[in-house]
C-alpha cells in the first residue's frame, strides 16, 4: 500500500509552501517534496540574498554622501567573504523558519525529487517509493536560461553569482531585464568594472520609456558601461583564466566573469507531466485556468512554473487562492491585472499599472504628469542624480492608470501607491491627500497640471 495524502505538493518555494501549510490548516493531509532547500528561488538564490547584496552595494555611495553631511572617516574597506558568510547564515536562518512553519502546520516534509507518474501518483526518485494523492500541486518554479552560444558554459548565472569565491575585477552581464540590471548595480557598487550587454535598443523592455531612459542614464553615471544592440558570438577561456568574449560587432573583450541574466524557464524537465496529460502553453510553462487547475483535473500548478508573472508575491497569492478554492469551498481567482513591482537596480524602480504607450492604446484621452528632481540627500553633495515620478491618468474618468517611480525607496513607495491604484483611485483622490513633508513621495499628491496630454495616442501639447 502506498502512502496516501489529500495533497502532495512538489516544490517548497514561495507558492508551494504557502499552499501546503494553508491546506493543512484546513484539515488536509499534506506532504511537500523538495529536492534542494526549503524556501525556493526567492529565499535561497533570488530575492532575499539579492536584496542583501543590493544593500551591501549601496554603502559606497552613502559613504560619499555622508561626507557632505559633515562625516569623516578612514578609507572604507569591503570584504566579500564576510558578506557571503553573513548572507549564508541569514539564508540558513530563513530556511529553518520555513521548516518550522511547515512542521508547525503538520505538513510532512519529504527531501527527495518528486516525479508525477499519473493523475494521482507521485514517485520519490531517491527513495524509489510511490505516493498517492487526491490532488497534486506542482510548484517547481523556474531556472536560469542560458543561450546556446559556443563557450557559454564558461559563464555563470544568478545561481552561481551568490557563491562566487571572489569578486572578479571585470564582469559582463548579459541581458536587459530585472536580474541583469540588479546584478549590474550590485557588481558596480561593489567596485567591479561592469558592462551590461543588451541585444535591443534600450534596457528594461516593457517598462515605461522615461523609466528606461533615466535608469540607463544613471547606471552609466554610476560607472556601468551599457552596450546596446549587440550579442555574444562566442566565449573562450584565456591562459590567465579570464574569458575572451567575441561580440557580433566584431569586438573581442576580456572579462573575469560573464553572467547570463537572459531570462528564466519553467522547471518541468523530467517531472512526468506527460503521464497525466498535463498540457503546456506556448512558452513551455504549465497551462492553468484562473484557479490554477491544469488540463488534468487532479493536478494544479502555481508560481513560476506557470509563467503568469514570475514574482514571489504572485506565487504566494496563487498558492493561497488554490487552497481557498479547493479546501475552503471559496473559488478564488488571482487578479494579475495590477501588480506593483520593484526593481532593485541602482537607481531603484517602483512601478504599478500601465506604462504610457499601453495607456495611450487603451484610452482615447490620457494625462501624463511628470516630475524629476534631486532628492534631498543629494542636495548637499555634487551628485547630479534625479528622482522621477510619473503619473498616468485617464483623461476622461480621472482614474490613475499607472505610477512609475525611479530613485531611493521607489520600491517602498510603490507598495503603498499600489493600494490606491488597485482600489481605482482618481487623480482627485491623490490631490485630496495631504502631503507628507518633506519627503520625495509627497510629489505624488502635489502634481498640478498634466505635463502633456495624449489624444488618440498622439501628444496634444
Ligand atoms: P527578464 O525576462 O526580465 O529579462 C531577460 C532579459 O534577457 C531580457 O532583457 C531579454 O531580452 C534578454 N534575453 C532573453 N533571451 C536572450 C538571448 N537569447 N540572448 C540575449 N538576451 C536575451 O528575465 P530575468 O532573468 O531578468 O528575470 C526573470 C523574472 O524573474 C523576471 O521577469 C521577474 O518576473 C522576476 N524577477 C523579479 C525581480 C524583482 O521583483 N525585483 C528580481 C529578479 C527577477 P528582450 O527584452 O529583448 O527579450
Coordinates of C-alpha atoms and ligand atoms in Angstrom, one line a residue:
X1 CA 0.0 0.0 0.0
X2 CA 1.4 3.4 -1.0
X3 CA 1.3 6.3 1.4
X4 CA -1.8 8.4 0.6
X5 CA -2.3 12.1 1.0
X6 CA -5.1 14.6 0.3
X7 CA -2.4 16.8 -1.3
X8 CA 1.1 16.3 -2.5
X9 CA 3.0 19.5 -3.3
X10 CA 6.1 19.3 -5.4
X11 CA 8.5 22.2 -4.7
X12 CA 8.9 24.0 -1.4
X13 CA 9.3 27.5 -2.7
X14 CA 7.1 30.5 -2.1
X15 CA 3.9 29.2 -3.7
X16 CA 4.3 25.6 -2.7
X17 CA 5.0 26.3 1.0
X18 CA 2.0 28.8 1.3
X19 CA -0.4 26.3 -0.3
X20 CA 0.9 23.3 1.7
X21 CA 0.5 25.0 5.1
X22 CA -2.8 26.6 4.3
X23 CA -4.3 23.3 3.0
X24 CA -3.1 21.6 6.1
X25 CA -4.6 24.2 8.3
X26 CA -8.0 23.5 6.6
X27 CA -7.6 19.9 7.6
X28 CA -6.0 18.3 4.6
X29 CA -3.3 15.6 4.9
X30 CA -0.3 17.2 3.1
X31 CA 3.2 16.3 2.1
X32 CA 5.6 18.6 0.4
X33 CA 8.5 17.3 -1.6
X34 CA 11.7 19.3 -2.1
X35 CA 14.9 18.1 -3.7
X36 CA 17.1 21.1 -2.8
X37 CA 16.5 23.6 0.0
X38 CA 13.3 24.8 1.7
X39 CA 12.4 28.3 0.5
X40 CA 12.9 28.0 -3.2
X41 CA 14.5 30.6 -5.5
X42 CA 13.3 33.6 -3.6
X43 CA 14.8 32.7 -0.3
X44 CA 17.8 30.6 -1.3
X45 CA 19.1 32.2 -4.5
X46 CA 16.8 35.0 -5.5
X47 CA 15.0 38.0 -3.9
X48 CA 16.4 37.7 -0.4
X49 CA 20.2 37.2 -1.0
X50 CA 19.9 39.6 -3.9
X51 CA 18.4 42.3 -1.7
X52 CA 21.2 41.7 0.8
X53 CA 23.8 42.2 -2.0
X54 CA 22.0 45.3 -3.2
X55 CA 22.1 46.8 0.3
X56 CA 25.8 46.0 0.5
X57 CA 26.5 47.6 -2.9
X58 CA 24.8 50.9 -1.9
X59 CA 27.2 51.7 1.0
X60 CA 30.0 53.3 -1.1
X61 CA 27.6 56.0 -2.3
X62 CA 26.3 56.5 1.2
X63 CA 29.9 56.9 2.5
X64 CA 30.5 59.6 -0.2
X65 CA 27.2 61.4 0.6
X66 CA 27.9 61.2 4.4
X67 CA 31.0 63.5 3.9
X68 CA 28.8 66.3 2.7
X69 CA 26.9 66.0 5.9
X70 CA 30.0 66.5 7.9
X71 CA 31.2 63.0 8.5
X72 CA 34.8 62.0 8.1
X73 CA 36.3 58.6 8.5
X74 CA 39.2 56.4 7.2
X75 CA 39.1 54.7 3.8
X76 CA 36.2 52.1 4.0
X77 CA 37.1 48.6 3.1
X78 CA 34.9 45.9 1.7
X79 CA 35.2 42.2 2.4
X80 CA 33.3 39.9 0.0
X81 CA 33.7 36.8 2.1
X82 CA 32.2 38.5 5.2
X83 CA 29.2 39.4 3.1
X84 CA 28.9 35.9 1.7
X85 CA 29.1 34.2 5.1
X86 CA 26.7 36.6 6.7
X87 CA 24.3 36.1 3.8
X88 CA 24.6 32.3 4.1
X89 CA 23.8 32.5 7.8
X90 CA 20.7 34.5 7.2
X91 CA 19.5 32.2 4.4
X92 CA 20.1 29.2 6.8
X93 CA 18.0 31.0 9.4
X94 CA 15.2 31.7 7.0
X95 CA 15.3 28.1 5.7
X96 CA 15.0 26.9 9.3
X97 CA 11.9 29.2 9.7
X98 CA 10.3 27.6 6.6
X99 CA 10.9 24.2 8.1
X100 CA 9.4 25.2 11.4
X101 CA 6.4 26.8 9.8
X102 CA 5.7 23.7 7.7
X103 CA 6.3 21.4 10.7
X104 CA 4.1 23.5 12.9
X105 CA 1.3 23.2 10.3
X106 CA 1.7 19.4 10.3
X107 CA 2.9 19.3 6.7
X108 CA 5.2 16.3 6.1
X109 CA 8.4 17.4 4.5
X110 CA 10.0 14.9 2.1
X111 CA 13.5 15.6 1.0
X112 CA 13.5 13.9 -2.4
X113 CA 12.8 14.6 -6.0
X114 CA 9.1 14.2 -6.9
X115 CA 8.1 12.9 -10.3
X116 CA 4.4 12.7 -11.4
X117 CA 3.5 9.2 -12.5
X118 CA -0.2 9.7 -13.2
X119 CA -3.1 11.9 -12.2
X120 CA -3.0 10.8 -8.6
X121 CA 0.5 9.5 -8.0
X122 CA 4.0 10.9 -7.4
X123 CA 7.2 8.9 -7.3
X124 CA 10.0 9.8 -4.9
X125 CA 13.1 9.4 -7.2
X126 CA 15.7 8.7 -4.5
X127 CA 13.5 6.6 -2.1
X128 CA 12.0 4.8 -5.1
X129 CA 8.6 5.0 -3.5
X130 CA 5.3 5.9 -5.0
X131 CA 2.8 8.2 -3.1
X132 CA -0.8 8.5 -3.9
X133 CA -2.7 11.7 -3.6
X134 CA -6.2 13.1 -4.3
X135 CA -4.6 16.2 -5.7
X136 CA -1.1 17.2 -6.7
X137 CA 0.2 20.8 -6.7
X138 CA 3.2 21.5 -9.0
X139 CA 5.2 24.4 -7.7
X140 CA 8.6 23.7 -9.1
X141 CA 9.5 27.2 -10.1
X142 CA 12.0 28.1 -12.8
X143 CA 15.7 28.2 -13.5
X144 CA 18.0 30.5 -15.5
X145 CA 18.0 30.2 -19.2
X146 CA 21.4 30.4 -20.9
X147 CA 21.5 30.9 -24.7
X148 CA 23.2 28.3 -26.8
X149 CA 26.4 30.1 -27.7
X150 CA 29.8 28.5 -28.1
X151 CA 31.6 28.7 -24.8
X152 CA 28.5 29.8 -22.8
X153 CA 29.3 27.1 -20.2
X154 CA 32.2 29.3 -19.1
X155 CA 29.6 31.9 -17.9
X156 CA 27.7 31.9 -14.6
X157 CA 24.0 32.7 -13.8
X158 CA 22.4 34.3 -10.8
X159 CA 22.6 30.8 -9.1
X160 CA 26.4 30.9 -9.1
X161 CA 26.7 34.7 -8.5
X162 CA 25.6 34.1 -4.9
X163 CA 28.6 31.9 -4.3
X164 CA 31.5 33.4 -6.2
X165 CA 34.7 32.7 -4.2
X166 CA 35.9 36.2 -5.1
X167 CA 34.7 39.2 -7.0
X168 CA 36.1 39.5 -10.5
X169 CA 37.8 42.7 -11.5
X170 CA 35.7 43.0 -14.6
X171 CA 32.3 41.4 -15.4
X172 CA 30.0 41.2 -18.4
X173 CA 26.3 40.9 -17.5
X174 CA 24.2 39.7 -20.5
X175 CA 20.5 40.7 -20.5
X176 CA 18.4 43.8 -20.0
X177 CA 15.7 42.6 -17.6
X178 CA 15.2 42.5 -13.9
X179 CA 18.1 40.3 -12.9
X180 CA 20.6 41.9 -15.3
X181 CA 20.1 45.5 -14.1
X182 CA 20.0 44.4 -10.5
X183 CA 23.3 42.5 -10.7
X184 CA 24.9 45.1 -12.8
X185 CA 24.2 47.6 -10.0
X186 CA 25.4 45.1 -7.3
X187 CA 28.7 44.5 -9.1
X188 CA 29.3 48.1 -10.0
X189 CA 28.5 49.2 -6.4
X190 CA 31.0 46.7 -5.0
X191 CA 33.7 48.1 -7.3
X192 CA 33.7 45.6 -10.2
X193 CA 34.2 47.1 -13.6
X194 CA 30.8 46.2 -15.1
X195 CA 29.5 46.0 -18.6
X196 CA 25.8 45.4 -19.3
X197 CA 25.1 43.9 -22.7
X198 CA 21.6 44.0 -24.1
X199 CA 20.5 42.9 -27.6
X200 CA 18.0 45.7 -28.1
X201 CA 17.9 49.5 -28.3
X202 CA 17.3 50.1 -24.6
X203 CA 17.3 48.1 -21.4
X204 CA 14.2 47.1 -19.4
X205 CA 11.9 46.3 -22.3
X206 CA 8.2 46.6 -21.2
X207 CA 8.9 49.3 -18.6
X208 CA 7.9 52.9 -19.2
X209 CA 10.1 54.7 -21.7
X210 CA 11.0 57.5 -19.3
X211 CA 11.9 55.0 -16.7
X212 CA 14.1 53.0 -19.1
X213 CA 15.9 56.2 -20.1
X214 CA 16.6 57.6 -16.7
X215 CA 17.7 54.3 -15.3
X216 CA 20.1 53.6 -18.2
X217 CA 21.5 57.2 -17.8
X218 CA 22.0 56.9 -14.1
X219 CA 23.5 53.4 -14.3
X220 CA 26.0 54.8 -16.7
X221 CA 26.7 57.8 -14.4
X222 CA 27.4 55.2 -11.7
X223 CA 30.0 53.6 -13.9
X224 CA 28.2 50.7 -15.6
X225 CA 29.0 50.5 -19.3
X226 CA 25.9 49.7 -21.2
X227 CA 26.4 48.1 -24.6
X228 CA 23.3 48.0 -26.7
X229 CA 22.3 46.3 -29.9
X230 CA 24.9 43.6 -29.5
X231 CA 25.2 39.9 -28.8
X232 CA 27.8 37.5 -27.6
X233 CA 29.0 35.3 -30.5
X234 CA 31.4 33.1 -28.6
X235 CA 33.4 32.8 -25.4
X236 CA 36.9 31.4 -25.0
X237 CA 39.0 30.7 -21.9
X238 CA 42.2 32.7 -21.8
X239 CA 45.5 31.4 -20.5
X240 CA 45.2 33.6 -17.4
X241 CA 41.7 32.2 -16.6
X242 CA 39.8 35.2 -17.9
X243 CA 37.2 34.9 -20.6
X244 CA 37.6 36.4 -24.1
X245 CA 34.1 37.4 -25.3
X246 CA 33.6 37.9 -29.0
X247 CA 30.7 40.1 -29.9
X248 CA 28.7 40.2 -33.1
X249 CA 30.0 43.7 -33.6
X250 CA 33.5 42.2 -34.2
X251 CA 34.9 43.3 -30.9
X252 CA 36.7 40.9 -28.6
X253 CA 36.9 41.9 -24.9
X254 CA 38.4 40.0 -21.9
X255 CA 36.3 39.7 -18.7
X256 CA 36.9 38.0 -15.4
X257 CA 33.4 36.6 -15.4
X258 CA 30.4 36.6 -17.7
X259 CA 26.9 36.4 -16.1
X260 CA 23.9 35.4 -18.1
X261 CA 20.7 37.0 -17.0
X262 CA 18.9 36.2 -20.1
X263 CA 15.6 35.1 -18.7
X264 CA 14.2 32.1 -16.8
X265 CA 12.4 28.9 -17.9
X266 CA 9.9 26.8 -16.1
X267 CA 11.2 23.7 -14.2
X268 CA 9.3 20.9 -15.9
X269 CA 12.1 18.7 -17.2
X270 CA 11.7 15.1 -16.1
X271 CA 8.7 16.0 -14.0
X272 CA 6.5 13.3 -15.7
X273 CA 3.7 15.8 -16.6
X274 CA 3.0 13.7 -19.8
X275 CA 2.0 10.7 -17.6
X276 CA -1.0 12.8 -16.5
X277 CA -1.6 14.6 -19.8
X278 CA -0.8 18.0 -18.2
X279 CA -0.7 20.5 -21.1
X280 CA 1.9 23.2 -21.6
X281 CA 1.3 26.6 -23.1
X282 CA 3.2 28.2 -26.0
X283 CA 6.0 29.4 -23.7
X284 CA 6.6 25.9 -22.4
X285 CA 5.0 26.7 -19.0
X286 CA 2.2 24.6 -17.4
X287 CA -1.1 25.8 -18.8
X288 CA -3.6 26.6 -16.0
X289 CA -7.0 28.2 -15.7
X290 CA -7.9 31.1 -13.4
X291 CA -8.0 28.7 -10.4
X292 CA -4.6 27.2 -11.2
X293 CA -6.1 23.9 -12.4
X294 CA -4.2 22.1 -15.2
X295 CA -5.7 20.1 -18.1
X296 CA -5.6 17.1 -15.7
X297 CA -8.2 17.9 -13.1
X298 CA -6.4 16.5 -10.1
X299 CA -3.3 18.4 -10.8
X300 CA -2.8 22.1 -10.1
X301 CA 0.2 24.4 -10.6
X302 CA 1.2 27.7 -9.1
X303 CA 4.2 30.1 -9.4
X304 CA 6.9 30.5 -11.9
X305 CA 6.3 27.1 -13.4
X306 CA 3.1 28.6 -14.9
X307 CA 4.8 31.8 -16.0
X308 CA 1.9 34.1 -15.3
X309 CA 4.0 36.6 -13.5
X310 CA 7.3 35.3 -12.2
X311 CA 7.2 37.1 -8.8
X312 CA 7.2 35.7 -5.3
X313 CA 4.1 37.5 -4.0
X314 CA 2.2 36.3 -7.1
X315 CA 3.2 32.7 -6.4
X316 CA 2.1 33.1 -2.8
X317 CA -1.2 34.6 -3.8
X318 CA -1.8 31.8 -6.4
X319 CA -0.9 29.2 -3.7
X320 CA -3.4 30.7 -1.3
X321 CA -6.1 31.1 -4.0
X322 CA -5.7 27.4 -4.9
X323 CA -6.3 26.4 -1.3
X324 CA -9.3 28.7 -0.8
X325 CA -10.8 27.3 -4.0
X326 CA -10.2 23.6 -3.3
X327 CA -10.1 23.3 0.5
X328 CA -12.3 26.1 1.7
X329 CA -15.0 26.0 -0.9
X330 CA -14.4 29.6 -1.9
X331 CA -13.5 29.8 -5.6
X332 CA -10.8 32.4 -5.8
X333 CA -9.0 33.6 -8.9
X334 CA -5.9 35.8 -8.6
X335 CA -6.2 39.2 -10.3
X336 CA -3.0 39.5 -12.3
X337 CA -4.0 42.8 -13.9
X338 CA -2.5 45.2 -11.3
X339 CA 0.9 44.0 -9.9
X340 CA 3.0 46.6 -8.2
X341 CA 6.7 45.6 -8.6
X342 CA 10.1 47.0 -7.8
X343 CA 13.4 46.5 -9.5
X344 CA 16.4 46.9 -7.1
X345 CA 18.6 48.4 -9.7
X346 CA 20.7 51.5 -8.9
X347 CA 18.6 53.7 -9.2
X348 CA 15.7 51.7 -7.9
X349 CA 12.4 51.4 -9.8
X350 CA 8.8 51.1 -8.4
X351 CA 6.0 50.6 -10.9
X352 CA 2.3 49.8 -10.9
X353 CA -0.3 49.8 -13.6
X354 CA 0.0 50.9 -17.2
X355 CA 3.0 52.4 -18.9
X356 CA 2.4 55.4 -21.2
X357 CA 2.2 53.6 -24.5
X358 CA -0.2 51.0 -23.1
X359 CA -2.5 53.7 -21.6
X360 CA -2.4 55.6 -25.0
X361 CA -3.6 52.4 -26.7
X362 CA -6.3 51.6 -24.2
X363 CA -7.7 55.1 -23.6
X364 CA -8.6 57.9 -26.0
X365 CA -7.5 60.7 -23.6
X366 CA -4.6 60.3 -21.3
X367 CA -2.9 62.8 -19.0
X368 CA 0.7 62.4 -18.1
X369 CA 2.2 64.1 -15.1
X370 CA 6.0 64.0 -15.0
X371 CA 8.4 65.4 -12.4
X372 CA 12.1 65.0 -11.9
X373 CA 14.1 66.5 -9.1
X374 CA 17.2 65.9 -7.0
X375 CA 16.3 64.0 -3.8
X376 CA 17.2 65.9 -0.6
X377 CA 20.0 63.5 0.3
X378 CA 21.9 64.8 -2.8
X379 CA 21.3 68.5 -2.2
X380 CA 24.4 68.9 -0.1
X381 CA 26.5 67.0 -2.5
X382 CA 27.6 67.4 -6.1
X383 CA 25.8 64.2 -7.1
X384 CA 23.5 65.0 -10.0
X385 CA 21.1 62.0 -9.9
X386 CA 17.5 62.9 -10.0
X387 CA 14.3 61.0 -9.0
X388 CA 11.5 60.5 -11.4
X389 CA 7.8 60.5 -10.6
X390 CA 5.3 59.7 -13.4
X391 CA 1.6 59.5 -13.1
X392 CA -0.6 58.4 -15.9
X393 CA -4.3 59.1 -15.7
X394 CA -7.4 58.5 -17.8
X395 CA -8.3 62.0 -19.2
X396 CA -12.0 61.0 -19.2
X397 CA -12.5 59.4 -15.8
X398 CA -9.5 60.9 -14.0
X399 CA -8.6 57.3 -12.8
X400 CA -4.9 56.7 -12.1
X401 CA -3.8 54.2 -14.7
X402 CA -0.1 53.9 -13.8
X403 CA 2.5 55.2 -11.5
X404 CA 6.2 54.9 -12.1
X405 CA 8.9 56.0 -9.7
X406 CA 12.7 56.0 -10.0
X407 CA 15.0 56.7 -7.1
X408 CA 15.7 55.9 -3.5
X409 CA 12.9 53.9 -1.8
X410 CA 10.9 53.6 -5.0
X411 CA 10.1 50.0 -4.1
X412 CA 8.7 51.0 -0.7
X413 CA 6.6 53.8 -2.2
X414 CA 5.1 51.7 -4.9
X415 CA 3.7 49.2 -2.4
X416 CA 1.6 52.0 -0.8
X417 CA 0.6 53.6 -4.1
X418 CA -0.3 50.1 -5.4
X419 CA -3.1 50.0 -2.8
X420 CA -4.6 53.2 -4.1
X421 CA -4.3 52.2 -7.8
X422 CA -5.8 48.8 -7.2
X423 CA -8.7 50.5 -5.4
X424 CA -9.3 52.5 -8.6
X425 CA -8.2 55.9 -7.1
X426 CA -8.5 59.0 -9.3
X427 CA -6.1 61.9 -9.6
X428 CA -8.6 63.9 -7.5
X429 CA -8.2 61.3 -4.7
X430 CA -4.4 61.7 -4.9
X431 CA -4.8 65.6 -4.8
X432 CA -7.1 65.4 -1.8
X433 CA -4.5 63.6 0.2
X434 CA -2.4 65.9 2.3
X435 CA 1.3 65.8 1.6
X436 CA 3.9 64.4 4.0
X437 CA 6.6 67.0 4.1
X438 CA 9.5 67.0 3.4
X439 CA 9.5 63.6 1.6
X440 CA 10.1 62.6 -2.0
X441 CA 6.7 60.7 -2.0
X442 CA 4.8 64.0 -1.5
X443 CA 5.4 64.6 -5.2
X444 CA 2.6 62.0 -5.8
X445 CA 0.0 64.3 -4.3
X446 CA 1.3 67.6 -5.5
X447 CA 1.4 67.2 -9.2
X448 CA -0.7 70.0 -10.6
X449 CA -1.4 70.3 -14.4
X450 CA -0.6 67.5 -16.7
X451 CA 2.9 67.8 -18.3
X452 CA 1.2 66.7 -21.5
X453 CA -1.9 65.0 -22.9
X454 CA -2.3 62.2 -25.3
X455 CA -5.4 62.2 -27.5
X456 CA -6.0 59.1 -29.6
X457 CA -2.4 58.0 -28.9
X458 CA -0.8 61.3 -30.0
X459 CA 0.6 64.1 -28.0
X460 CA -1.8 67.0 -27.9
X461 CA 0.5 69.7 -26.4
Ligands
LIG1 P1 13.6 39.1 -17.9 O1 12.6 38.4 -18.7 O2 13.2 40.2 -17.0 O3 14.8 39.5 -18.8 C1 15.5 38.7 -19.6 C2 16.5 39.5 -20.5 O4 17.3 38.7 -21.2 C3 15.7 40.4 -21.4 O5 16.4 41.6 -21.5 C4 15.8 39.7 -22.7 O6 15.8 40.5 -23.9 C5 17.2 39.0 -22.6 N1 17.3 37.8 -23.4 C6 16.4 36.7 -23.5 N2 16.9 35.8 -24.3 C7 18.1 36.2 -24.8 C8 19.0 35.7 -25.6 N3 18.9 34.5 -26.2 N4 20.1 36.5 -25.9 C9 20.3 37.7 -25.4 N5 19.4 38.2 -24.5 C10 18.3 37.5 -24.2 O7 14.3 37.9 -17.0 P2 15.2 37.8 -15.8 O8 16.0 36.6 -15.9 O9 15.9 39.1 -15.6 O10 14.2 37.7 -14.6 C11 13.2 36.6 -14.7 C12 12.0 37.1 -13.9 O11 12.2 37.0 -12.6 C13 11.6 38.5 -14.2 O12 10.8 38.6 -15.4 C14 10.8 38.8 -13.0 O13 9.5 38.5 -13.1 C15 11.5 38.0 -11.9 N6 12.4 38.8 -11.1 C16 11.8 39.8 -10.3 C17 12.6 40.6 -9.5 C18 12.0 41.7 -8.7 O14 10.8 41.6 -8.5 N7 12.8 42.7 -8.3 C19 14.1 40.4 -9.5 C20 14.5 39.4 -10.3 C21 13.7 38.6 -11.1 P3 14.4 41.0 -24.5 O15 13.9 42.1 -23.6 O16 14.9 41.6 -25.8 O17 13.5 39.8 -24.7

